[in-house]
Amino acid sequence: MTEVNKLVQVAGIIDAAEADLCIGEGADWLGFALRLPSGKDDIPEQDAAAIIKGLEAPHAGVLISYLTDAEEVSRFCHELGVVAVQLHGDVETEQLRLLKELRPELFVLKSLVVKEDNADELLKLVDDTHPFVDMYITDTFDPKTGAKGATGLTHDWNVSAELVRRSPKPLMMAGGLNPENVYDAIRTVKPAAVDAHTGLEGPDGRKDRAKVAKFVAEARRAFDEIG
């Protein structure tokens, strides 16, 4: 894996052209959301696997998954050829432990979904799970839809900042980030990495080159300033 500091991830890649655009504009990791609970994946699995196999380090493909069973996650990661997985489902600590046992080389990101009043719960989750996780990713809960990711909504950045201070493992910040707010988000929260999805899309639902370029530039500027 690449150095997981000052890292920029673009999620929700829909095809090879979009992957090339994001890498070309300086993104480090590409996130592929697959086997979603809605059944509406952004990209066919075999297309994602082909893109992932074509990436050269330090670039990497990340599986964004709602699966909660360690063996199922391990198999799917193997099929796709990913070196990292982002777990967005309610994965039990025991399953996280099992996944680390099965696949010690797999880089595991665990989501911390920020709601109105669950900061204490998230802090406890970090205390309980950090031995089996390589990085956390904060995201925003949408009370209207129940969605735990790709909501386009921001959350209370003070909660993310508190999680950064508490966690022995690095934290990737996500949730409503875009070219306009990523600089302030990084300065406020001081995460090791950032991720954007809907905030980089144009009206056609595809990643917009200018937005991706500005997002990466603003993120790099903020990361350099916080050291």
CSV table of C-alpha atoms in Angstrom, one decimal:
chain,number,residue,atom,x,y,z
A,1,MET,CA,0.0,0.0,0.0
A,2,THR,CA,1.0,3.6,-0.5
A,3,GLU,CA,1.7,5.9,2.3
A,4,VAL,CA,-1.7,6.6,3.9
A,5,ASN,CA,-1.0,10.2,4.7
A,6,LYS,CA,-2.3,13.2,2.7
A,7,LEU,CA,-4.2,10.8,0.5
A,8,VAL,CA,-7.0,11.8,-1.9
A,9,GLN,CA,-9.7,9.2,-2.8
A,10,VAL,CA,-12.4,9.6,-5.5
A,11,ALA,CA,-15.3,7.2,-5.0
A,12,GLY,CA,-18.1,6.0,-7.2
A,13,ILE,CA,-16.1,5.4,-10.3
A,14,ILE,CA,-18.4,4.4,-13.2
A,15,ASP,CA,-16.1,3.4,-16.1
A,16,ALA,CA,-12.5,3.3,-17.3
A,17,ALA,CA,-12.6,6.8,-18.8
A,18,GLU,CA,-13.7,8.2,-15.4
A,19,ALA,CA,-10.9,6.3,-13.7
A,20,ASP,CA,-8.3,7.7,-16.1
A,21,LEU,CA,-9.7,11.2,-15.6
A,22,CYS,CA,-9.4,11.0,-11.8
A,23,ILE,CA,-5.9,9.5,-11.9
A,24,GLY,CA,-4.8,12.0,-14.5
A,25,GLU,CA,-5.9,14.9,-12.2
A,26,GLY,CA,-4.0,13.6,-9.3
A,27,ALA,CA,-6.2,11.3,-7.2
A,28,ASP,CA,-4.4,8.5,-5.3
A,29,TRP,CA,-7.1,5.9,-4.7
A,30,LEU,CA,-10.3,5.1,-6.6
A,31,GLY,CA,-13.4,3.7,-4.8
A,32,PHE,CA,-15.7,1.2,-6.4
A,33,ALA,CA,-19.1,0.8,-4.8
A,34,LEU,CA,-20.3,-2.7,-5.5
A,35,ARG,CA,-23.0,-5.2,-4.5
A,36,LEU,CA,-24.9,-2.2,-3.0
A,37,PRO,CA,-28.1,-2.9,-0.9
A,38,SER,CA,-30.1,-1.0,-3.6
A,39,GLY,CA,-28.9,-3.4,-6.3
A,40,LYS,CA,-27.9,-0.4,-8.4
A,41,ASP,CA,-24.2,-0.5,-8.8
A,42,ASP,CA,-22.4,2.3,-10.6
A,43,ILE,CA,-20.2,-0.2,-12.6
A,44,PRO,CA,-20.3,-3.9,-13.5
A,45,GLU,CA,-18.0,-6.0,-11.3
A,46,GLN,CA,-15.9,-7.3,-14.2
A,47,ASP,CA,-15.3,-3.7,-15.5
A,48,ALA,CA,-14.2,-2.6,-12.0
A,49,ALA,CA,-11.8,-5.6,-11.7
A,50,ALA,CA,-10.2,-4.7,-15.1
A,51,ILE,CA,-9.6,-1.1,-14.0
A,52,ILE,CA,-8.3,-2.2,-10.6
A,53,LYS,CA,-5.8,-4.6,-12.2
A,54,GLY,CA,-4.6,-1.8,-14.5
A,55,LEU,CA,-3.7,0.6,-11.7
A,56,GLU,CA,0.0,1.0,-10.7
A,57,ALA,CA,1.2,1.8,-7.2
A,58,PRO,CA,0.9,4.2,-5.5
A,59,HIS,CA,-2.6,4.3,-7.1
A,60,ALA,CA,-5.0,1.6,-5.8
A,61,GLY,CA,-8.6,0.5,-6.2
A,62,VAL,CA,-10.7,0.2,-3.1
A,63,LEU,CA,-13.8,-1.9,-2.7
A,64,ILE,CA,-16.6,0.1,-1.1
A,65,SER,CA,-18.9,-2.6,0.4
A,66,TYR,CA,-21.9,-3.1,2.6
A,67,LEU,CA,-21.1,-6.8,3.2
A,68,THR,CA,-20.8,-7.7,6.9
A,69,ASP,CA,-19.4,-11.3,6.7
A,70,ALA,CA,-15.6,-11.6,6.8
A,71,GLU,CA,-15.4,-14.6,4.6
A,72,GLU,CA,-17.7,-13.0,2.0
A,73,VAL,CA,-15.7,-9.8,2.1
A,74,SER,CA,-12.4,-11.7,1.7
A,75,ARG,CA,-13.7,-13.7,-1.3
A,76,PHE,CA,-15.0,-10.6,-3.1
A,77,CYS,CA,-11.8,-8.7,-2.5
A,78,HIS,CA,-9.9,-11.6,-4.0
A,79,GLU,CA,-12.1,-11.7,-7.0
A,80,LEU,CA,-11.7,-8.0,-7.7
A,81,GLY,CA,-8.0,-7.9,-7.0
A,82,VAL,CA,-8.2,-5.0,-4.5
A,83,VAL,CA,-5.6,-4.3,-1.8
A,84,ALA,CA,-8.1,-2.3,0.3
A,85,VAL,CA,-11.7,-2.5,1.4
A,86,GLN,CA,-14.0,0.1,2.9
A,87,LEU,CA,-16.7,-1.4,5.1
A,88,HIS,CA,-19.8,0.6,5.3
A,89,GLY,CA,-22.2,-2.0,6.8
A,90,ASP,CA,-22.7,-2.6,10.5
A,91,VAL,CA,-19.8,-5.1,10.8
A,92,GLU,CA,-19.4,-6.8,14.1
A,93,THR,CA,-16.0,-6.5,15.9
A,94,GLU,CA,-15.7,-10.2,15.7
A,95,GLN,CA,-16.0,-10.2,11.9
A,96,LEU,CA,-13.4,-7.4,11.7
A,97,ARG,CA,-11.1,-9.6,13.8
A,98,LEU,CA,-11.8,-12.6,11.5
A,99,LEU,CA,-11.1,-10.6,8.4
A,100,LYS,CA,-7.7,-9.5,9.7
A,101,GLU,CA,-7.0,-13.2,10.5
A,102,LEU,CA,-8.1,-14.3,7.0
A,103,ARG,CA,-6.4,-11.5,5.1
A,104,PRO,CA,-3.7,-9.8,7.1
A,105,GLU,CA,-2.4,-8.0,4.0
A,106,LEU,CA,-5.8,-6.5,3.2
A,107,PHE,CA,-6.0,-2.8,4.1
A,108,VAL,CA,-9.3,-2.4,6.0
A,109,LEU,CA,-11.2,0.9,6.3
A,110,LYS,CA,-14.1,1.0,8.6
A,111,SER,CA,-16.8,3.6,8.3
A,112,LEU,CA,-17.9,5.8,11.2
A,113,VAL,CA,-21.3,7.2,10.2
A,114,VAL,CA,-21.9,10.5,11.9
A,115,LYS,CA,-25.6,11.1,13.0
A,116,GLU,CA,-27.0,14.0,15.1
A,117,ASP,CA,-26.2,12.5,18.5
A,118,ASN,CA,-24.0,9.4,18.2
A,119,ALA,CA,-20.5,10.8,18.9
A,120,ASP,CA,-20.0,8.8,22.1
A,121,GLU,CA,-21.1,5.6,20.3
A,122,LEU,CA,-18.5,6.3,17.5
A,123,LEU,CA,-15.7,6.9,20.0
A,124,LYS,CA,-16.5,3.6,21.7
A,125,LEU,CA,-16.5,1.9,18.4
A,126,VAL,CA,-13.0,3.2,17.7
A,127,ASP,CA,-11.9,2.0,21.1
A,128,ASP,CA,-13.3,-1.5,20.4
A,129,THR,CA,-12.3,-2.0,16.8
A,130,HIS,CA,-9.0,-0.2,16.2
A,131,PRO,CA,-6.8,-3.4,16.6
A,132,PHE,CA,-8.5,-4.8,13.5
A,133,VAL,CA,-8.8,-1.7,11.3
A,134,ASP,CA,-6.1,0.1,9.3
A,135,MET,CA,-8.0,3.3,8.8
A,136,TYR,CA,-11.4,4.8,9.6
A,137,ILE,CA,-13.6,6.8,7.2
A,138,THR,CA,-16.2,9.2,8.5
A,139,ASP,CA,-19.4,9.7,6.5
A,140,THR,CA,-22.8,11.4,7.0
A,141,PHE,CA,-26.1,9.7,7.8
A,142,ASP,CA,-29.1,10.9,5.8
A,143,PRO,CA,-32.1,10.6,8.2
A,144,LYS,CA,-34.5,11.1,5.2
A,145,THR,CA,-33.3,8.1,3.3
A,146,GLY,CA,-31.4,6.1,5.9
A,147,ALA,CA,-28.3,6.2,3.6
A,148,LYS,CA,-24.9,5.9,5.2
A,149,GLY,CA,-22.7,7.1,2.3
A,150,ALA,CA,-22.8,9.0,-0.9
A,151,THR,CA,-25.4,11.3,0.6
A,152,GLY,CA,-23.7,14.6,-0.4
A,153,LEU,CA,-24.4,15.8,3.1
A,154,THR,CA,-21.8,17.2,5.5
A,155,HIS,CA,-21.8,16.5,9.2
A,156,ASP,CA,-20.5,18.2,12.4
A,157,TRP,CA,-16.8,18.4,11.7
A,158,ASN,CA,-16.1,18.7,15.4
A,159,VAL,CA,-17.2,15.1,15.7
A,160,SER,CA,-14.7,14.0,13.0
A,161,ALA,CA,-12.0,16.1,14.7
A,162,GLU,CA,-12.7,14.4,18.0
A,163,LEU,CA,-12.5,11.0,16.3
A,164,VAL,CA,-9.1,11.9,14.7
A,165,ARG,CA,-7.8,12.8,18.2
A,166,ARG,CA,-9.1,9.6,19.7
A,167,SER,CA,-8.2,7.1,17.1
A,168,PRO,CA,-4.8,5.3,17.2
A,169,LYS,CA,-5.4,4.7,13.4
A,170,PRO,CA,-5.5,7.3,10.6
A,171,LEU,CA,-8.8,8.7,9.5
A,172,MET,CA,-10.2,9.5,6.0
A,173,MET,CA,-12.8,12.2,6.0
A,174,ALA,CA,-15.8,11.9,3.7
A,175,GLY,CA,-19.3,13.2,3.7
A,176,GLY,CA,-20.4,16.1,1.4
A,177,LEU,CA,-16.8,17.2,0.6
A,178,ASN,CA,-16.3,19.2,-2.6
A,179,PRO,CA,-13.8,21.5,-4.2
A,180,GLU,CA,-15.2,24.5,-2.2
A,181,ASN,CA,-15.1,23.0,1.3
A,182,VAL,CA,-12.3,20.5,1.3
A,183,TYR,CA,-9.6,23.0,2.3
A,184,ASP,CA,-11.5,24.1,5.4
A,185,ALA,CA,-12.5,20.6,6.2
A,186,ILE,CA,-8.9,19.4,6.3
A,187,ARG,CA,-7.8,22.5,8.3
A,188,THR,CA,-10.5,21.9,10.9
A,189,VAL,CA,-10.4,18.1,11.2
A,190,LYS,CA,-6.8,17.3,10.3
A,191,PRO,CA,-7.5,13.9,8.8
A,192,ALA,CA,-4.9,11.7,7.1
A,193,ALA,CA,-7.0,11.4,3.9
A,194,VAL,CA,-10.2,12.8,2.2
A,195,ASP,CA,-12.7,11.2,-0.1
A,196,ALA,CA,-15.3,12.7,-2.4
A,197,HIS,CA,-18.0,11.2,-4.6
A,198,THR,CA,-21.2,13.2,-5.4
A,199,GLY,CA,-19.4,16.5,-4.8
A,200,LEU,CA,-17.2,16.0,-7.9
A,201,GLU,CA,-20.0,15.2,-10.3
A,202,GLY,CA,-21.5,17.3,-13.0
A,203,PRO,CA,-25.2,17.5,-13.9
A,204,ASP,CA,-24.7,14.3,-16.1
A,205,GLY,CA,-23.7,12.3,-13.0
A,206,ARG,CA,-20.1,11.9,-14.3
A,207,LYS,CA,-17.0,13.2,-12.5
A,208,ASP,CA,-16.3,16.7,-13.8
A,209,ARG,CA,-12.6,17.2,-14.7
A,210,ALA,CA,-12.4,20.8,-13.4
A,211,LYS,CA,-14.0,19.8,-10.1
A,212,VAL,CA,-11.7,16.8,-9.6
A,213,ALA,CA,-8.6,19.0,-10.4
A,214,LYS,CA,-9.7,21.7,-8.0
A,215,PHE,CA,-10.6,19.2,-5.2
A,216,VAL,CA,-7.1,17.5,-5.5
A,217,ALA,CA,-5.3,20.9,-5.5
A,218,GLU,CA,-7.2,22.3,-2.6
A,219,ALA,CA,-6.7,19.1,-0.6
A,220,ARG,CA,-3.0,19.1,-1.3
A,221,ARG,CA,-2.7,22.8,-0.3
A,222,ALA,CA,-4.5,22.1,3.1
A,223,PHE,CA,-2.5,18.9,3.8
A,224,ASP,CA,0.8,20.8,3.2
A,225,GLU,CA,-0.3,23.6,5.6
A,226,ILE,CA,-1.3,21.2,8.4
A,227,GLY,CA,2.0,19.3,7.9
